[in-house]
Tab-separated table of C-alpha atoms (C1' of nucleotides) in Angstrom:
chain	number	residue	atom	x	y	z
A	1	UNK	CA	-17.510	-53.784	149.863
A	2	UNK	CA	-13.843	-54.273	149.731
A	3	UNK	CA	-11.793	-53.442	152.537
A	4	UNK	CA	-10.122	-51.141	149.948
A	5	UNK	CA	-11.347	-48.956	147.451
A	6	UNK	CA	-11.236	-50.838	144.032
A	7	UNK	CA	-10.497	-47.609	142.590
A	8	UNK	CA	-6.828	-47.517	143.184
A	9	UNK	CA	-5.770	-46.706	139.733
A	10	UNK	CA	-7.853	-43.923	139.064
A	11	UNK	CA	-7.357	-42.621	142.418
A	12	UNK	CA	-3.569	-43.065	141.749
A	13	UNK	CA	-4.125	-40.897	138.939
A	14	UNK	CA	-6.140	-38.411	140.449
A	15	UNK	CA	-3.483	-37.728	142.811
A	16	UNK	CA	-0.682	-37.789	140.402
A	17	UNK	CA	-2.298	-35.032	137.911
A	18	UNK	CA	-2.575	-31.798	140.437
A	19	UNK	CA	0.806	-32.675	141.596
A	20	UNK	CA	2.602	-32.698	138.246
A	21	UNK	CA	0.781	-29.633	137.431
A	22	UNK	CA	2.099	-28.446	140.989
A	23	UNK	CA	5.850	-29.463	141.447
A	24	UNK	CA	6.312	-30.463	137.315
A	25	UNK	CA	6.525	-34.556	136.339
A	26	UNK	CA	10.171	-34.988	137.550
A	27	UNK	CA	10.354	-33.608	141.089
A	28	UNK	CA	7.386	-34.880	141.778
A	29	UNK	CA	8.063	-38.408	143.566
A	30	UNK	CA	5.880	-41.731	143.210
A	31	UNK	CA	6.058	-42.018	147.246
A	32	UNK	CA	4.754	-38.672	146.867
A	33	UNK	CA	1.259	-39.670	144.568
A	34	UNK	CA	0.929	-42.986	146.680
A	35	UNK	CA	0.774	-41.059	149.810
A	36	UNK	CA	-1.605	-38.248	148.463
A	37	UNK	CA	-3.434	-41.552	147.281
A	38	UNK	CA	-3.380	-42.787	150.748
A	39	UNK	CA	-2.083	-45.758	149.278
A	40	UNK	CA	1.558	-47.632	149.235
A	41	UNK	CA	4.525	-47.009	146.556
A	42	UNK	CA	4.177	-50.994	145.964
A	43	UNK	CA	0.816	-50.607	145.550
A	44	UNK	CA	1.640	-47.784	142.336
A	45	UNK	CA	3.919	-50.123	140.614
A	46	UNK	CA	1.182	-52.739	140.995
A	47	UNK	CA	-0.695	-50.686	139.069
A	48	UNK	CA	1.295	-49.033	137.157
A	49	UNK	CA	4.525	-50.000	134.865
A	50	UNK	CA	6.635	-46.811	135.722
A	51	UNK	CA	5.631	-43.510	137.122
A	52	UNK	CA	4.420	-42.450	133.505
A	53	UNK	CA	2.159	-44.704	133.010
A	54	UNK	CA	-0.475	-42.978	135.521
A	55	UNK	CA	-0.625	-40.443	133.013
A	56	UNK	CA	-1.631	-43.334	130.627
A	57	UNK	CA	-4.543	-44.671	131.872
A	58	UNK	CA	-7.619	-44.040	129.450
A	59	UNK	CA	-5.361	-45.302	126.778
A	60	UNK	CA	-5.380	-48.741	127.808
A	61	UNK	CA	-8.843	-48.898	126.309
A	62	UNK	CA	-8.307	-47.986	122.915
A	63	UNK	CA	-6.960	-50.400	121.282
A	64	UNK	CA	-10.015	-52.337	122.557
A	65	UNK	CA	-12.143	-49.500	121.347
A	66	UNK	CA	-10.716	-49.871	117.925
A	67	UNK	CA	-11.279	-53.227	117.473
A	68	UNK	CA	-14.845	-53.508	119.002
A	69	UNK	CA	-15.762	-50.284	116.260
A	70	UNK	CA	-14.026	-52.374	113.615
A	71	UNK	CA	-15.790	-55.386	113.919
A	72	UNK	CA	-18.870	-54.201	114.349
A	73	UNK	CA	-18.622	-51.961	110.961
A	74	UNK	CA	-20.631	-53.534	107.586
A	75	UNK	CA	-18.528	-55.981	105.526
A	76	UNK	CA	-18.892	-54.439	102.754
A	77	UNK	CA	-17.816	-50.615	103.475
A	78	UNK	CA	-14.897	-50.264	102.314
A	79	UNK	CA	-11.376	-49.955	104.024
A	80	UNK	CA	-10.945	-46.662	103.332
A	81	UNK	CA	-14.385	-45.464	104.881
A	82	UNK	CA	-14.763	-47.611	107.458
A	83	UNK	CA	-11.620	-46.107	108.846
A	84	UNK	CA	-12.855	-42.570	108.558
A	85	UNK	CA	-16.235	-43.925	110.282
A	86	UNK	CA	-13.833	-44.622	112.880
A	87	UNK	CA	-11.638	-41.287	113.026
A	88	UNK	CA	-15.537	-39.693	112.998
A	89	UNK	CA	-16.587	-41.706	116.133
A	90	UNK	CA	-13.992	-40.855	118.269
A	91	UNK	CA	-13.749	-37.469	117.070
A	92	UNK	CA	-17.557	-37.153	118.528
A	93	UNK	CA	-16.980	-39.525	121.655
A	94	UNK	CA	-13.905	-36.874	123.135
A	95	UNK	CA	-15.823	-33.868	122.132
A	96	UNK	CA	-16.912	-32.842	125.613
A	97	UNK	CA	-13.515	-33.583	127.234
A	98	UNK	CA	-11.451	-30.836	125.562
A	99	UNK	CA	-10.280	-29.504	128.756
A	100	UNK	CA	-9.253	-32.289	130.395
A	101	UNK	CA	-7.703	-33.636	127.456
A	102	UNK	CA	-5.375	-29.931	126.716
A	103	UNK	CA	-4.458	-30.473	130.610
A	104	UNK	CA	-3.321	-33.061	130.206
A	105	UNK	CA	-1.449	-32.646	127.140
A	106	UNK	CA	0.119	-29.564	128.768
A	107	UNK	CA	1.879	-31.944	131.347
A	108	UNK	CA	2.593	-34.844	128.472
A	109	UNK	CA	4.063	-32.307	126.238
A	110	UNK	CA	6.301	-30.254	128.744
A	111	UNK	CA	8.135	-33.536	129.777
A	112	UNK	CA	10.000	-35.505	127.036
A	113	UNK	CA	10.003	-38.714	128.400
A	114	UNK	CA	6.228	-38.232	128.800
A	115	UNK	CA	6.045	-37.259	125.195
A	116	UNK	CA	7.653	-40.292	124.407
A	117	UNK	CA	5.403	-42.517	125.858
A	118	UNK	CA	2.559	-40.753	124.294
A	119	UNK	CA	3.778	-41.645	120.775
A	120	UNK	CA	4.330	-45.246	121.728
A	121	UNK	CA	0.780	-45.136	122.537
A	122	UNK	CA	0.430	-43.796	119.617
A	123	UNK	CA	2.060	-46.023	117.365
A	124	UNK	CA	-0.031	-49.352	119.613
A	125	UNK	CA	-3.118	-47.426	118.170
A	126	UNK	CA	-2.350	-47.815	114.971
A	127	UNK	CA	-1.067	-51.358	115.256
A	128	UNK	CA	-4.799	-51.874	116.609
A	129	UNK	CA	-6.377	-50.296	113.362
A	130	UNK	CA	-3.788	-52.234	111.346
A	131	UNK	CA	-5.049	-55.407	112.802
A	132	UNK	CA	-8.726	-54.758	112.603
A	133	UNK	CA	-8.127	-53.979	109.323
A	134	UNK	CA	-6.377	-57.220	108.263
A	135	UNK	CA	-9.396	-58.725	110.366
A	136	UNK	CA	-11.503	-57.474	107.692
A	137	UNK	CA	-9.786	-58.985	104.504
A	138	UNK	CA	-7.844	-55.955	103.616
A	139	UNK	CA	-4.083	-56.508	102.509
A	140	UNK	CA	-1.401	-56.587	104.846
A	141	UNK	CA	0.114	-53.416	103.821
A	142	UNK	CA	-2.771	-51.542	102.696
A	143	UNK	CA	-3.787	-51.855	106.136
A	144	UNK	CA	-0.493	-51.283	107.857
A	145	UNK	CA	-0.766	-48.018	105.122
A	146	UNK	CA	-3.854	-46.837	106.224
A	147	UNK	CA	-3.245	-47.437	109.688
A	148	UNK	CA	-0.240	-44.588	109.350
A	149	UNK	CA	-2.368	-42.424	107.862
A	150	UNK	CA	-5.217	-42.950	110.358
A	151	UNK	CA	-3.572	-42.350	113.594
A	152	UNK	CA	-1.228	-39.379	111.609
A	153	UNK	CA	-4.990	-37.342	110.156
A	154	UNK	CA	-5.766	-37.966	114.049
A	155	UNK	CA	-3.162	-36.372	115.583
A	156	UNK	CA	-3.187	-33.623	112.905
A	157	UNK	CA	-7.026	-32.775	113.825
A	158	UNK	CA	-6.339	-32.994	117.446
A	159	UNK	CA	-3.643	-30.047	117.355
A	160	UNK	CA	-5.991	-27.798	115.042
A	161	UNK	CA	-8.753	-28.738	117.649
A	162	UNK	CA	-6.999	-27.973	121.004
A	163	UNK	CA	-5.916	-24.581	119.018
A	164	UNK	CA	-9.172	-23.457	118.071
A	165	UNK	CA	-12.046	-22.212	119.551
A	166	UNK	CA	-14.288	-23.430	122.345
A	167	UNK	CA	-17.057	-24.591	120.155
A	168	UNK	CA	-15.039	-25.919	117.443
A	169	UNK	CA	-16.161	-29.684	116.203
A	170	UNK	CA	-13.331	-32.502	116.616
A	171	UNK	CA	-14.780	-34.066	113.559
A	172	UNK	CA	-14.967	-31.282	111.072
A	173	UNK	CA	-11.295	-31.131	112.391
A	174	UNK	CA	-10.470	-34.711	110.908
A	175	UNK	CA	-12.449	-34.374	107.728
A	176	UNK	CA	-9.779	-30.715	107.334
A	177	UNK	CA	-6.582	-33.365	108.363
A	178	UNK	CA	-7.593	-35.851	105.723
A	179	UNK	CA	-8.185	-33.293	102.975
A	180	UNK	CA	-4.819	-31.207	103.980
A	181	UNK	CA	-2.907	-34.686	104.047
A	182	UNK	CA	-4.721	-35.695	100.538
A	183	UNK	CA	-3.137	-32.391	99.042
A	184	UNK	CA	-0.163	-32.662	100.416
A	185	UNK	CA	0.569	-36.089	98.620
A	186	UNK	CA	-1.459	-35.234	95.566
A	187	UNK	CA	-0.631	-31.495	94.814
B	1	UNK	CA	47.161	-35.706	121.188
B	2	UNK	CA	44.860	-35.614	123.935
B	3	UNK	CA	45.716	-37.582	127.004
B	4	UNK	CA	41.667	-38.848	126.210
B	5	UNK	CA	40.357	-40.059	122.840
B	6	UNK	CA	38.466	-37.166	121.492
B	7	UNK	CA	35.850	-40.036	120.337
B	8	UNK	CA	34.748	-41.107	123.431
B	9	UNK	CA	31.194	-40.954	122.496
B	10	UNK	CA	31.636	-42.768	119.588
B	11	UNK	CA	33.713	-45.588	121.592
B	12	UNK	CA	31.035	-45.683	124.217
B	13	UNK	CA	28.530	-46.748	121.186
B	14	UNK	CA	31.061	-49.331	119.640
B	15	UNK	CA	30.685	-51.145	123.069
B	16	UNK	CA	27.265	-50.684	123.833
B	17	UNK	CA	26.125	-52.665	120.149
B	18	UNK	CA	27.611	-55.661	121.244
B	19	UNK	CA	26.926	-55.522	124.339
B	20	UNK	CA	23.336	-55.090	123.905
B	21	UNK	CA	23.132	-57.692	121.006
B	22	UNK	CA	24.556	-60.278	123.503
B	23	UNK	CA	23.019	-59.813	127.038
B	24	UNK	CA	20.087	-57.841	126.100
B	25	UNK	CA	19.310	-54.422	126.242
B	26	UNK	CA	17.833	-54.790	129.891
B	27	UNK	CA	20.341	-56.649	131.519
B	28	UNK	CA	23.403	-54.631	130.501
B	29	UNK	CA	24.798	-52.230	133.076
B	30	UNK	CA	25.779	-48.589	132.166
B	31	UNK	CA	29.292	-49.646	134.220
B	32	UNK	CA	29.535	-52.486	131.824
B	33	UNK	CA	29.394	-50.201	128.968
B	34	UNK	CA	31.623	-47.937	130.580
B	35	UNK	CA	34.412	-50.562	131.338
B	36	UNK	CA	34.622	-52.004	128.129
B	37	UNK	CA	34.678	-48.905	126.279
B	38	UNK	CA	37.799	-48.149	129.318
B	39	UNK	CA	35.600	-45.004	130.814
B	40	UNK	CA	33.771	-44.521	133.588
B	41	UNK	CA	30.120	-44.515	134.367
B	42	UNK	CA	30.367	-40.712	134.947
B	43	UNK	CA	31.836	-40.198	131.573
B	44	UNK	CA	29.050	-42.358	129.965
B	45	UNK	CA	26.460	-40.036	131.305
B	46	UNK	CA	28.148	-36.536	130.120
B	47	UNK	CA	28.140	-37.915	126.527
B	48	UNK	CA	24.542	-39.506	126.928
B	49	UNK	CA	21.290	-38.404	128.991
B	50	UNK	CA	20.500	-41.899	129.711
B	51	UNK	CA	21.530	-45.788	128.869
B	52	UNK	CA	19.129	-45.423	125.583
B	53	UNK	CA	20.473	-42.563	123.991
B	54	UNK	CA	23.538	-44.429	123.344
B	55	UNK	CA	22.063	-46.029	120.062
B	56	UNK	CA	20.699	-42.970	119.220
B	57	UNK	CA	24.625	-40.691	118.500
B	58	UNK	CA	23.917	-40.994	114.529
B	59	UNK	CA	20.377	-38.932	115.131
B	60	UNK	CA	21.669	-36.095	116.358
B	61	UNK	CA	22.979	-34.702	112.839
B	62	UNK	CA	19.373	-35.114	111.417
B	63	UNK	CA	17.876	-32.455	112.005
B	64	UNK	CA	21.199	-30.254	110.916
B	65	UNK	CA	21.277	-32.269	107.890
B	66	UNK	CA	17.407	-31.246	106.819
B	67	UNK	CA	17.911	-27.864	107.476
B	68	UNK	CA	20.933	-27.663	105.420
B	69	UNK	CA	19.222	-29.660	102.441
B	70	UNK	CA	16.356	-27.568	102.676
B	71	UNK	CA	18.107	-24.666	102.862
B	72	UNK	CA	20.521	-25.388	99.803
B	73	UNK	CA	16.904	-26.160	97.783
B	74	UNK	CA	16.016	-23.742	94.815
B	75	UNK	CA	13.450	-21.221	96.396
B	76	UNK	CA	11.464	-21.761	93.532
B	77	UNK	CA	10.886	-25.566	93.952
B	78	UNK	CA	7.536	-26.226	95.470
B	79	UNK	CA	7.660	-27.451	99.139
B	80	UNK	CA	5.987	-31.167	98.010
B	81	UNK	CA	9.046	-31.050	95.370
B	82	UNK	CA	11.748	-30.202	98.093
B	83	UNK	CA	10.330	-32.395	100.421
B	84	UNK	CA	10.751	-35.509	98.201
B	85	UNK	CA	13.569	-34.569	97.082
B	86	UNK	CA	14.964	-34.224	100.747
B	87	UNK	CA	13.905	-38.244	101.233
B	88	UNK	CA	15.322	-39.324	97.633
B	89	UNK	CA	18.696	-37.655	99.085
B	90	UNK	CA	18.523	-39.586	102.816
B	91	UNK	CA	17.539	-42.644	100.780
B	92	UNK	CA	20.431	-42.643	99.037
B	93	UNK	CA	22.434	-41.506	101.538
B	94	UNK	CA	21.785	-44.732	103.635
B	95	UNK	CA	21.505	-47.363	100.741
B	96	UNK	CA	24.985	-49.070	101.512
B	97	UNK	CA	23.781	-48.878	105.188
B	98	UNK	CA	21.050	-51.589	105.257
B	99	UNK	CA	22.792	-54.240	107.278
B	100	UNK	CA	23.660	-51.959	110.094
B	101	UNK	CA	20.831	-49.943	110.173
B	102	UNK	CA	19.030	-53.547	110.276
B	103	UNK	CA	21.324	-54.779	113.578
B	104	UNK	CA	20.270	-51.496	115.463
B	105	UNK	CA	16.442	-51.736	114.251
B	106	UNK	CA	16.407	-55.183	116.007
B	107	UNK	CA	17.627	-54.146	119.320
B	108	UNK	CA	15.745	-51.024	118.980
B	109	UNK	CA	12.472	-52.946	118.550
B	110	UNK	CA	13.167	-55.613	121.204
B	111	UNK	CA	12.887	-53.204	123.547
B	112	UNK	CA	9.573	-50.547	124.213
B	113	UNK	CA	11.841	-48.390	126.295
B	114	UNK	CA	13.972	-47.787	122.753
B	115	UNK	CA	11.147	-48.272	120.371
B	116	UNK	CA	9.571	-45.001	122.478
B	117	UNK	CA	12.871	-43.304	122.056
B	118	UNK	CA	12.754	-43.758	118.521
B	119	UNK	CA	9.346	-42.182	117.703
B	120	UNK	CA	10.160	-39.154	119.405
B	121	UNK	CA	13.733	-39.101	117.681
B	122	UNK	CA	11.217	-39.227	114.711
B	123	UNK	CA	9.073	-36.612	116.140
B	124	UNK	CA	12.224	-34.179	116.079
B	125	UNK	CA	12.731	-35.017	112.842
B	126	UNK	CA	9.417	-34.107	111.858
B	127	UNK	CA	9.790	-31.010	113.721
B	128	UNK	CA	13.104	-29.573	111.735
B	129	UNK	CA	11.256	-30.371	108.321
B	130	UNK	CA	8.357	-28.462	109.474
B	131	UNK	CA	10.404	-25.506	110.408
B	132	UNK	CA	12.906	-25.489	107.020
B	133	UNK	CA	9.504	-25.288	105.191
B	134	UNK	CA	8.051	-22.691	107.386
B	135	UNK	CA	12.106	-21.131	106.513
B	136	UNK	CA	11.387	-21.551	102.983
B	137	UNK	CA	7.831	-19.080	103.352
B	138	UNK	CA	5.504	-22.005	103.334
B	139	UNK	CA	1.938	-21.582	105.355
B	140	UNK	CA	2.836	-22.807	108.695
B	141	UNK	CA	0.064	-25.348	108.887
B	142	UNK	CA	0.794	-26.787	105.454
B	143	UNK	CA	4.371	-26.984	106.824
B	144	UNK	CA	3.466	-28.930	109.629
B	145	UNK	CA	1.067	-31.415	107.656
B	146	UNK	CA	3.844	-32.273	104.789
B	147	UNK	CA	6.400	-33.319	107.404
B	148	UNK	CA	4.044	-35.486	109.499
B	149	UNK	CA	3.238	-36.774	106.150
B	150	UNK	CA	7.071	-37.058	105.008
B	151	UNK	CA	8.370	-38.841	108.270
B	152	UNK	CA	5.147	-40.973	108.043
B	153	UNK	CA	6.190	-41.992	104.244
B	154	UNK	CA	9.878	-42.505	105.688
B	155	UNK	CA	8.809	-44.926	107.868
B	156	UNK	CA	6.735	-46.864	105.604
B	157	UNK	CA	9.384	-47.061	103.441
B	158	UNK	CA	12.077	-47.950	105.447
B	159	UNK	CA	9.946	-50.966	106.561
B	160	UNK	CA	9.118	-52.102	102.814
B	161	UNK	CA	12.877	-51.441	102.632
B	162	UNK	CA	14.203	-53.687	105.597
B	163	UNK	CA	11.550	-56.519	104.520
B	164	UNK	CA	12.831	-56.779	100.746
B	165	UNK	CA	15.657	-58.057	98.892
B	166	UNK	CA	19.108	-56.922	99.359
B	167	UNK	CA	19.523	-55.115	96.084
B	168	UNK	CA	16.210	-53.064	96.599
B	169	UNK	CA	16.392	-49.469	96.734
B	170	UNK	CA	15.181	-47.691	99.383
B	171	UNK	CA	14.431	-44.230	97.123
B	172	UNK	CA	12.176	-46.563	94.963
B	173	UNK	CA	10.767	-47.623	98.216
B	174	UNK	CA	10.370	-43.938	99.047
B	175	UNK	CA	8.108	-43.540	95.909
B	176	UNK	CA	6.092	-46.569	96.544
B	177	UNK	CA	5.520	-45.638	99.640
B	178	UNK	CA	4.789	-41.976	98.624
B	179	UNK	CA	2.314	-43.524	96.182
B	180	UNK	CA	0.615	-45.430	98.987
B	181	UNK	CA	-0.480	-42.711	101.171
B	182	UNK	CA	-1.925	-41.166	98.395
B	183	UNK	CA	-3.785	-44.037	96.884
B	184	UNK	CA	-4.933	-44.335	101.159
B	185	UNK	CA	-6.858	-40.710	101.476
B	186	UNK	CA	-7.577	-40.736	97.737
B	187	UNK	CA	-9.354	-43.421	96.681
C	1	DG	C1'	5.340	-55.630	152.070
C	2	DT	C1'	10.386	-55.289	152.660
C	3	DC	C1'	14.842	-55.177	150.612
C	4	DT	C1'	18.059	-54.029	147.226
C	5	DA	C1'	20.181	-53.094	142.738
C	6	DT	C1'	21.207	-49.594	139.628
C	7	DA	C1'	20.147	-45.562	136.810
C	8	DT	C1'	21.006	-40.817	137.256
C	9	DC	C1'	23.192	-36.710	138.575
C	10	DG	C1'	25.545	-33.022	141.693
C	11	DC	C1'	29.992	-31.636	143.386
C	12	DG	C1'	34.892	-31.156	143.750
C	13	DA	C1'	39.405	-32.422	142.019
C	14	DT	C1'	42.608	-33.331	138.307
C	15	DA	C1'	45.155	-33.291	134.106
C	16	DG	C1'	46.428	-32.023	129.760
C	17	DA	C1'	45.543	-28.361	125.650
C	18	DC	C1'	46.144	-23.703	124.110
D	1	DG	C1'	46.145	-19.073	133.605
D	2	DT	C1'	41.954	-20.732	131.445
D	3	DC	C1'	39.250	-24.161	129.386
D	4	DT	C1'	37.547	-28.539	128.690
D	5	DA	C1'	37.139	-33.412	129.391
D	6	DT	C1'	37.619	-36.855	132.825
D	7	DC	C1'	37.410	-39.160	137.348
D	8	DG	C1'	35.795	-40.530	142.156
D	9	DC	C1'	32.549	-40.151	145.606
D	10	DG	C1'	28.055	-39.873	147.158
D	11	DA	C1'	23.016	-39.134	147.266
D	12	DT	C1'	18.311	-40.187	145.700
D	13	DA	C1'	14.524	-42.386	143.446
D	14	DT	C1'	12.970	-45.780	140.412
D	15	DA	C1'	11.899	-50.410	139.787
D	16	DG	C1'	12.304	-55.198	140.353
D	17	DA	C1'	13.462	-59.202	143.399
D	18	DC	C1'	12.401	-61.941	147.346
DNA sequence: GTCTATATCGCGATAGAC
DNA sequence: GTCTATCGCGATATAGAC
């Protein structure tokens, strides 16, 4: 074992989290979540880029995520499914985390420069789709198209989701974005 | 006349452009700024939150601007009519502005700490559209899904836009890009 | 790990506009 | 006088340099 924990991100984070809820994301200081970390404030810039990005840590993943599920998809489905196959999987793999997930969107949302960062994250995502997509054969801006559409449907489900009931279904949410975004542009 | 310029805002802008284009967006001091637009660092900061909201003056009259279109729209148009007609209009409005717009873009894109700024400038935007149309008696969730899917056809076109030939127009753009999205959750 | 620059903002004073 | 925009000083925390 390492003399430290290897953990320090996510221990970084699980300091930071009760004490933005606490004390709110601005008076809240990063000397603060090192010490309640038991770590250093070097040791949270090491880590992190700026006292956001704690709040940013599962994200790093997805782009990853995106690409491994796009790859892995049949050549010969088609663009347009193969990105709803996509919006479907992750729709089922955050099902169980919708309290964690509305915490943390409570804290992301009350903060503008938290906000922000979310829809930079946001727009990364669907530069990850776009790529995957171009990976695939599809045209450049069909796929940088789609890609909008994608991460917008995704978003879209994610608010009806958060406002609905407990035992509501993430992915009947998306299939209700894409159809409400289809007759928006169509009606 | 004042003892100050009444456009000190504006002036604090003019030198920030430049200033940016030259050294960077990074490596440019608020002071600097300040000093060659003959004002003080305090003075930057009452006109602007922080050192990036300088390049964002122009997006403050958005969201007025939508709600007065919106408003000034024939209660009997449908709200996928308005809402097109509402991008025709800012496409034309900013035709003759392609080469400026295309200077701030750059800097604005160089830069993650702007590009974030950006989205949720286009977040805001999003936000007034969805409330004109809420105004104008449409369902609130319909409302919210036709301006994420108005900014998102903004952007796409504003991209097919910057990327074409000088004589392009940006309200045909508009309608490709319109035409896209649909073609995207259609087909 | 330590040191330091600089972004950010609170407070009090000032100077002209009306 | 009152109001508003500006200035100067100073304090703190972020964030990057060494």
């Amino acid at each position: 074992m390492p003399r430290w924990s290897p953990d320090a991100a996510l221990r970084l984070e699980a300091a930071a989290i009760p004490l933005f809820e606490q004390q709110g994301f601005a008076s809240t200081t990063v000397p603060q979540i090192a010490e309640a970390a038991g770590l250093t404030t070097r040791t949270f810039f090491r880590h992190y880029a700026d006292k956001r990005d704690v709040l940013f840590l599962r994200d790093r993943e997805f782009p990853h995520a995106v690409s491994d599920f796009m790859a892995s998809a049949l050549p010969e489905t088609s663009a347009k499914a193969t990105v709803r196959a996509g919006l479907s999987a992750a729709a089922r793999g955050i099902q169980n985390w919708r309290e964690p997930i509305a915490r943390r969107r409570a804290i992301v949302h009350g903060e503008p420069a938290l906000h922000e960062r979310e829809l930079l994250q946001r727009h990364h995502l669907a530069r990850a789709i776009e790529e995957s997509l171009i990976q695939r054969g599809i045209d450049a801006w069909q796929s940088h198209t789609l890609a909008a559409v994608a991460v917008t449907c995704f978003d879209l489900a994610m608010e009806r989701w958060l406002a609905g009931p407990d035992d509501l279904l993430f992915e009947e949410c998306v299939t209700s974005a894409w159809n409400d975004v289809r007759d928006c542009v169509d009606g």
